[in-house]
Coordinates of C-alpha atoms and ligand atoms in Angstrom, one line a residue:
M2 CA -131.6 69.6 64.2
V3 CA -133.1 68.5 60.8
K4 CA -136.6 69.8 60.4
N5 CA -139.3 67.1 61.0
F6 CA -136.6 64.5 61.7
N7 CA -139.0 62.6 64.0
I8 CA -141.3 62.1 61.1
I9 CA -138.5 61.1 58.8
K10 CA -137.2 58.6 61.3
A11 CA -140.7 57.1 61.8
L12 CA -141.0 56.7 58.0
C13 CA -137.6 55.0 57.8
R14 CA -138.5 52.7 60.7
S15 CA -141.7 51.7 59.1
A16 CA -140.0 51.1 55.7
L17 CA -137.4 49.0 57.3
S18 CA -140.0 46.7 58.9
N19 CA -140.1 45.1 55.4
P20 CA -136.8 46.1 53.9
S21 CA -135.8 45.7 50.3
D22 CA -132.3 46.4 48.9
A23 CA -133.6 49.7 47.5
I24 CA -135.0 50.9 50.8
V25 CA -131.8 50.1 52.6
H26 CA -129.9 51.8 49.9
Q27 CA -132.0 55.0 50.0
I28 CA -131.9 55.2 53.8
S29 CA -128.1 54.7 53.7
R30 CA -127.8 57.6 51.2
L31 CA -129.9 59.8 53.5
R32 CA -127.7 58.8 56.5
D33 CA -124.5 59.6 54.5
S34 CA -125.8 63.0 53.4
Y35 CA -126.7 63.9 57.1
E36 CA -123.2 62.8 58.0
K37 CA -121.7 65.0 55.3
E38 CA -123.8 68.0 56.3
G39 CA -122.7 67.7 59.9
Y40 CA -126.0 66.3 61.3
K41 CA -124.1 63.6 63.3
K42 CA -126.9 62.8 65.8
E43 CA -129.4 62.2 63.0
A44 CA -126.9 60.1 61.0
K45 CA -126.2 58.0 64.0
S46 CA -129.9 57.5 64.6
L47 CA -130.4 56.2 61.0
T48 CA -127.3 53.9 61.4
N49 CA -128.9 52.4 64.5
L50 CA -132.2 51.8 62.6
L51 CA -130.3 50.2 59.7
S52 CA -128.3 47.8 61.9
T53 CA -131.4 46.8 63.9
S54 CA -133.2 46.0 60.7
Q55 CA -130.2 43.9 59.5
T56 CA -130.1 42.0 62.8
N57 CA -133.8 41.2 62.5
A58 CA -133.3 40.0 58.9
E59 CA -130.5 37.7 60.0
M60 CA -132.5 36.3 62.9
S61 CA -135.4 35.4 60.5
P62 CA -133.8 32.5 58.5
S63 CA -136.3 32.4 55.7
R64 CA -136.3 36.1 55.0
I65 CA -133.4 36.3 52.6
E66 CA -134.5 33.3 50.7
K67 CA -138.1 34.6 50.5
S68 CA -136.9 37.8 48.9
F69 CA -136.3 35.5 45.9
V70 CA -139.4 36.6 44.2
A71 CA -141.8 39.1 45.6
R72 CA -140.8 39.6 49.2
G73 CA -139.5 43.1 49.8
K74 CA -139.3 44.0 46.2
E75 CA -140.7 47.1 44.8
E76 CA -143.6 47.0 42.3
I77 CA -143.1 48.4 38.8
T78 CA -145.7 50.9 37.8
A79 CA -146.3 53.0 34.7
K80 CA -144.4 55.8 36.5
T81 CA -141.3 53.8 37.3
V82 CA -138.2 55.4 35.8
L83 CA -136.5 52.9 33.5
P84 CA -132.7 52.8 33.3
V85 CA -131.1 54.4 30.3
D86 CA -127.8 54.5 28.4
K87 CA -126.0 57.4 29.9
E88 CA -124.5 58.5 26.6
T89 CA -127.6 58.3 24.3
S90 CA -130.4 58.3 26.9
T91 CA -131.9 55.2 25.1
P92 CA -133.9 53.1 27.5
L93 CA -132.2 49.8 28.4
A94 CA -135.5 48.0 28.9
E95 CA -139.2 48.1 28.1
V96 CA -141.8 47.0 30.6
F97 CA -144.9 44.9 29.7
F98 CA -147.7 44.7 32.2
N99 CA -150.0 41.7 32.5
S100 CA -152.7 43.2 30.3
E101 CA -150.1 43.6 27.5
L102 CA -149.0 40.0 27.6
P103 CA -150.4 37.1 25.4
L104 CA -153.5 35.4 26.7
E105 CA -152.9 32.1 24.9
I106 CA -149.9 29.8 25.2
P107 CA -148.4 29.1 21.7
L108 CA -149.4 25.7 20.4
F109 CA -146.8 23.0 20.9
D110 CA -146.7 19.2 21.1
D111 CA -148.1 17.8 24.3
N112 CA -144.7 16.9 25.8
I113 CA -143.4 20.5 25.4
Q114 CA -146.7 21.9 26.7
H115 CA -146.4 19.7 29.8
G116 CA -142.8 20.7 30.3
I117 CA -143.7 24.4 30.2
K118 CA -146.6 24.0 32.6
S119 CA -144.3 22.2 35.0
I120 CA -141.9 25.2 35.0
I121 CA -144.8 27.5 35.7
H122 CA -146.1 25.3 38.4
E123 CA -142.7 25.3 40.1
W124 CA -142.4 29.0 39.8
T125 CA -145.8 29.7 41.3
Q126 CA -145.2 27.3 44.1
Y127 CA -141.8 28.6 45.2
D128 CA -142.9 29.2 48.8
K129 CA -143.6 25.5 49.3
L130 CA -140.3 24.6 47.7
L131 CA -138.4 27.0 49.8
E132 CA -139.9 25.5 53.0
I133 CA -138.1 22.3 52.3
D134 CA -135.0 24.1 51.1
A135 CA -135.5 23.1 47.4
M136 CA -134.5 26.2 45.5
P137 CA -136.8 26.5 42.5
A138 CA -135.2 26.8 39.1
S139 CA -135.0 30.6 38.5
S140 CA -133.8 30.8 34.9
C141 CA -134.8 29.4 31.6
L142 CA -133.1 29.5 28.2
I143 CA -135.5 29.1 25.3
Y144 CA -133.9 28.4 22.0
G145 CA -134.8 27.1 18.5
V146 CA -135.2 28.2 14.9
P147 CA -136.7 31.6 14.1
G148 CA -140.5 32.1 14.2
T149 CA -141.3 29.1 16.4
G150 CA -143.1 31.2 19.1
K151 CA -140.2 31.6 21.5
T152 CA -140.8 35.3 22.3
H153 CA -144.5 34.7 22.5
L154 CA -143.9 31.8 24.9
A155 CA -141.5 33.8 27.2
K156 CA -144.1 36.6 27.5
W157 CA -146.9 34.1 28.2
I158 CA -144.8 32.4 30.9
S159 CA -144.4 35.8 32.6
K160 CA -148.1 36.4 32.3
E161 CA -148.8 33.1 34.0
I162 CA -146.5 33.9 36.8
G163 CA -148.4 37.2 37.2
I164 CA -145.7 39.8 37.3
P165 CA -144.5 42.4 34.7
V166 CA -141.8 41.6 32.2
V167 CA -138.7 43.8 31.9
L168 CA -137.7 43.2 28.3
A169 CA -134.0 44.2 27.7
R170 CA -133.7 46.5 24.7
L171 CA -130.6 45.6 22.7
E172 CA -130.3 48.9 20.9
G173 CA -130.1 50.6 24.3
L174 CA -127.7 48.1 25.9
M175 CA -125.2 47.8 23.1
S176 CA -122.9 50.7 22.9
S177 CA -119.9 51.5 20.7
F178 CA -118.2 53.2 23.7
L179 CA -115.6 51.0 25.4
G180 CA -117.0 49.6 28.7
T181 CA -120.4 51.2 28.3
T182 CA -122.2 47.9 27.2
S183 CA -120.9 46.2 30.4
R184 CA -122.1 49.2 32.5
N185 CA -125.5 49.1 30.8
I186 CA -125.9 45.4 31.5
G187 CA -125.0 45.9 35.1
N188 CA -127.6 48.7 35.4
L189 CA -130.2 46.6 33.7
F190 CA -129.8 43.8 36.2
A191 CA -129.6 46.1 39.1
F192 CA -133.0 47.5 38.0
A193 CA -134.5 44.0 37.5
N194 CA -133.2 42.9 40.9
R195 CA -134.8 45.8 42.6
Y196 CA -138.3 45.2 41.2
N197 CA -140.7 42.3 41.3
C198 CA -140.4 41.2 37.6
V199 CA -139.4 38.6 35.1
L200 CA -136.2 39.7 33.2
L201 CA -136.5 38.8 29.6
L202 CA -133.3 38.8 27.5
D203 CA -134.6 38.3 24.0
E204 CA -132.2 37.8 21.0
F205 CA -129.8 36.9 23.8
D206 CA -127.0 35.8 21.6
A207 CA -126.2 39.4 20.7
I208 CA -124.8 40.0 24.2
A209 CA -123.7 36.5 25.0
K210 CA -121.4 35.7 22.1
L211 CA -118.6 33.2 22.5
R212 CA -115.8 34.8 24.4
N213 CA -113.1 33.3 22.2
D214 CA -114.5 34.5 18.9
P215 CA -111.3 35.6 17.2
N216 CA -113.1 38.5 15.5
E217 CA -114.0 40.1 18.7
V218 CA -111.5 41.3 21.2
G219 CA -111.4 42.4 24.8
E220 CA -114.8 44.2 24.8
V221 CA -116.8 41.0 24.2
K222 CA -114.9 39.2 26.9
R223 CA -115.7 42.0 29.3
V224 CA -119.3 42.0 28.3
V225 CA -119.7 38.2 28.7
N226 CA -117.9 38.3 32.0
T227 CA -120.2 41.0 33.3
L228 CA -123.2 39.0 32.0
L229 CA -122.0 35.9 33.9
Q230 CA -121.6 37.9 37.1
C231 CA -125.0 39.5 36.6
L232 CA -126.7 36.1 36.0
D233 CA -125.1 34.8 39.1
S234 CA -126.2 37.8 41.1
R235 CA -129.8 37.4 39.9
R236 CA -130.0 33.7 40.7
E237 CA -131.6 34.4 44.1
K238 CA -133.4 37.6 43.1
G239 CA -135.9 36.7 40.4
F240 CA -136.8 34.9 37.3
T241 CA -134.8 35.3 34.1
I242 CA -135.7 34.1 30.7
G243 CA -133.1 34.1 27.8
V244 CA -134.3 33.6 24.2
T245 CA -132.1 33.0 21.2
N246 CA -132.2 31.4 17.8
H247 CA -128.4 31.3 17.6
Q248 CA -127.8 28.9 20.4
G249 CA -124.5 27.9 18.8
L250 CA -123.1 31.4 19.4
L251 CA -123.7 31.3 23.1
D252 CA -120.7 30.9 25.4
P253 CA -120.8 27.5 27.2
A254 CA -120.5 29.3 30.6
I255 CA -123.7 31.2 29.7
W256 CA -125.5 28.0 28.9
R257 CA -124.5 26.6 32.2
R258 CA -126.1 29.5 34.1
F259 CA -129.6 28.6 33.0
D260 CA -131.3 26.1 35.2
I261 CA -133.7 25.1 32.4
Q262 CA -132.8 24.8 28.7
M263 CA -135.7 24.3 26.4
E264 CA -135.6 23.8 22.7
I265 CA -138.6 24.8 20.7
P266 CA -138.9 22.8 17.5
V267 CA -140.8 23.6 14.3
P268 CA -144.4 22.5 14.6
S269 CA -145.2 18.8 14.0
S270 CA -147.9 18.1 11.4
E271 CA -150.5 17.7 14.1
V272 CA -149.5 21.0 15.6
M273 CA -149.4 22.7 12.2
F274 CA -152.9 21.4 11.5
S275 CA -154.2 23.2 14.6
L276 CA -152.2 26.3 14.0
L277 CA -153.5 26.7 10.5
K278 CA -157.1 26.0 11.7
N279 CA -156.7 28.8 14.3
F280 CA -154.8 31.3 12.0
L281 CA -157.4 30.8 9.2
Q282 CA -160.3 31.7 11.4
P283 CA -163.0 33.0 10.8
L284 CA -162.7 31.0 7.6
V285 CA -163.6 27.3 8.0
F286 CA -161.9 24.6 6.0
K287 CA -162.6 20.9 5.6
E288 CA -160.2 18.5 7.3
S289 CA -158.9 17.3 4.0
E290 CA -158.2 20.9 2.9
L291 CA -156.3 21.6 6.1
K292 CA -154.3 18.4 5.7
F293 CA -153.4 19.5 2.2
L294 CA -152.1 22.9 3.5
V295 CA -150.1 21.1 6.2
W296 CA -148.5 18.9 3.5
C297 CA -147.5 22.1 1.6
V298 CA -145.9 23.9 4.5
E299 CA -144.5 20.9 6.4
G300 CA -141.2 21.9 8.2
A301 CA -142.1 25.6 8.2
S302 CA -142.3 27.6 11.5
G303 CA -145.5 28.9 13.2
A304 CA -144.7 32.4 12.0
D305 CA -144.6 31.1 8.4
A306 CA -147.9 29.3 9.0
Q307 CA -149.4 32.6 10.2
M308 CA -148.1 34.4 7.3
M309 CA -149.4 31.8 4.8
S310 CA -152.8 31.8 6.5
N311 CA -153.1 35.6 5.9
W312 CA -152.0 35.1 2.3
I313 CA -154.8 32.5 1.8
K314 CA -157.4 34.7 3.5
R315 CA -156.5 37.7 1.3
A316 CA -156.5 35.6 -1.9
L317 CA -159.9 34.1 -1.1
V318 CA -161.5 37.4 -0.3
L319 CA -160.1 39.1 -3.4
D320 CA -160.9 36.4 -5.8
K321 CA -164.0 34.3 -5.1
N322 CA -163.3 31.9 -8.0
T323 CA -159.8 30.9 -7.0
N324 CA -159.0 27.6 -5.2
L325 CA -156.5 26.3 -2.7
V326 CA -154.2 24.8 -5.3
T327 CA -153.8 28.0 -7.2
I328 CA -153.3 30.0 -4.0
M329 CA -150.6 27.6 -2.8
R330 CA -148.9 27.5 -6.1
R331 CA -148.6 31.3 -6.0
F332 CA -147.5 31.2 -2.4
A333 CA -144.8 28.6 -3.4
L334 CA -143.7 30.8 -6.2
L335 CA -143.3 33.9 -4.1
N336 CA -142.1 32.4 -0.8
S337 CA -139.2 30.2 -1.8
G338 CA -137.5 30.7 1.6
R339 CA -140.6 29.4 3.5
M340 CA -141.0 26.1 1.7
D341 CA -139.3 22.8 1.4
P342 CA -137.5 23.1 -2.0
I343 CA -138.5 19.6 -3.2
K344 CA -142.2 20.1 -2.4
R345 CA -142.0 23.6 -3.9
K346 CA -140.7 22.1 -7.2
I347 CA -143.4 19.5 -7.3
M348 CA -146.1 22.0 -6.6
L349 CA -144.9 24.3 -9.3
H350 CA -144.8 21.4 -11.8
S351 CA -147.9 19.7 -13.3
D352 CA -151.2 18.8 -11.5
E353 CA -150.3 15.2 -12.1
D354 CA -147.0 15.4 -10.3
F355 CA -148.6 17.3 -7.5
I356 CA -151.4 14.8 -7.0
S357 CA -149.1 11.8 -7.3
A358 CA -146.8 13.2 -4.7
L359 CA -149.7 13.8 -2.3
L360 CA -151.1 10.3 -2.8
A361 CA -147.7 8.7 -2.4
D362 CA -147.0 10.3 0.9
K363 CA -147.8 7.6 3.4
N364 CA -147.7 10.0 6.4
Y365 CA -150.9 11.8 5.1
S366 CA -152.9 8.9 3.5
F367 CA -154.8 11.3 1.2
K368 CA -157.7 9.8 -0.7
Q369 CA -158.5 10.6 -4.3
K370 CA -162.0 11.6 -3.4
D371 CA -160.6 14.2 -0.9
L372 CA -158.1 15.7 -3.3
A373 CA -160.4 15.9 -6.3
P374 CA -162.4 19.0 -5.1
I375 CA -159.2 20.7 -4.0
F376 CA -157.9 20.4 -7.5
G377 CA -161.2 21.4 -8.9
M378 CA -161.9 18.0 -10.5
T379 CA -164.4 15.3 -10.1
A380 CA -163.2 12.1 -8.4
S381 CA -163.5 10.2 -11.7
S382 CA -161.5 12.7 -13.7
L383 CA -158.8 12.7 -11.1
S384 CA -158.7 8.9 -11.1
K385 CA -158.4 9.0 -14.9
Q386 CA -155.5 11.4 -14.8
I387 CA -153.7 9.1 -12.3
S388 CA -154.3 6.0 -14.5
K389 CA -153.0 7.9 -17.5
L390 CA -149.9 8.9 -15.5
K391 CA -149.3 5.3 -14.4
E392 CA -149.6 4.1 -18.0
S393 CA -147.1 6.7 -19.3
E394 CA -144.7 5.7 -16.5
K395 CA -144.9 2.1 -17.7
I396 CA -143.9 3.0 -21.2
Ligands
ATP10 N1 -146.4 27.4 18.0 C1 -147.0 28.6 17.8 N2 -148.3 28.8 18.3 C2 -148.9 30.0 18.1 N3 -148.3 31.0 17.5 C3 -147.1 30.9 17.0 C4 -146.4 29.6 17.2 N4 -145.2 29.8 16.6 C5 -145.2 31.0 16.1 N5 -146.3 31.7 16.3 C6 -146.6 33.1 16.0 O1 -145.6 33.5 15.1 C7 -145.3 34.9 15.4 C8 -143.8 35.0 15.7 O2 -143.6 34.3 17.0 P1 -142.4 34.7 17.9 O3 -142.0 36.1 17.6 O4 -142.7 34.4 19.3 O5 -141.2 33.8 17.3 P2 -139.7 33.6 17.8 O6 -139.5 32.2 17.9 O7 -139.4 34.5 18.9 O8 -139.0 34.1 16.5 P3 -137.5 34.8 16.3 O9 -136.6 33.7 16.7 O10 -137.4 35.2 14.9 O11 -137.4 35.9 17.3 C9 -146.1 35.3 16.6 O12 -147.3 36.0 16.1 C10 -146.6 34.0 17.2 O13 -147.8 34.1 17.9
MG11 MG1 -138.3 36.2 19.1

């Protein structure tokens, strides 16, 4: 007789009153080990408990479906052991708890903002949807050019849903050993399915490359096939967010696995205005100054706007006599990759060209009196310069 078996059995019975895959797995392991060690009676007793619990689960129609999100899942804590790559011991994931996730949603146009809020509404109302057999969307692919706030958004969505994020770590997942990457992906999904969490696959293209890429052979196919199976298996287990800025590299079958596919564009001029205003805080700028800055960085990403704002703050603190035009010219000179090449050329040319380009841009409707202080001129001297320029163009 196993010592304290009555207590062990009572513990198992109580755990099985709200069974998760992990609980069933562990009790099955215990049963198997009793069986192996010759404790037949105890093993049979656990088998009975397991089969009663399964019958109960089958008799309760909503149970399996309700395990979709939190029901019966284990909670991740700071002590939860994360899965690792067996060869290198590198963790396959990193966990972010609520307090470590962004408080604010990134700034987007209203229609994107509404779209995002509707996903969250759906995800937090899954019980209601399940009652009428409407399976909520459980996966979302966020894609778009670099620096547009995709990772920030994915983390914020998880924060709103109110469960921790399991962020896949690519350096852990990808292995040069044949077959290991697939095994790691399988282990990562098994971990995410066991716990109540959002699985975040950032820089997703690295593991979801086109299967028919002629440069990659069998291993990529194997990895993508594993990923497809894992995404299918997760469908009814929890939320998954994929993020990529190389959407063209994704295998079409992977695309299809995501219920929601959301493109994040570079900020519109209205959004850029608000972004700069926020990023430049605590410094306060006039509306015309912010509009001027928006003109300069139009088409850039939110991350570029953040970088430029820090640049402006540093320049203004270090040199009290400088002005926005000088700062932006220096920024244009040293940040060619972040700016529209045509605007950059204009900015780096003469004041006259710069001012004329600003005044000619119908989308901004700049007024001479607003631009004059930005260029460190009086309204009348700016007006004279423009007239001179017009005269010379006539000649
Ligand atoms: N629309 C935005 N609103 C607020 N912050 C933004 C926005 N776009 C970018 N940022 C800021 O820019 C930085 C980079 O954002 P993030 O890492 O989320 O971009 P990403 O789209 O994931 O980039 P990548 O594709 O290169 O991974 C963050 O500090 C983020 O807060
Ligand atoms: Mg990112």
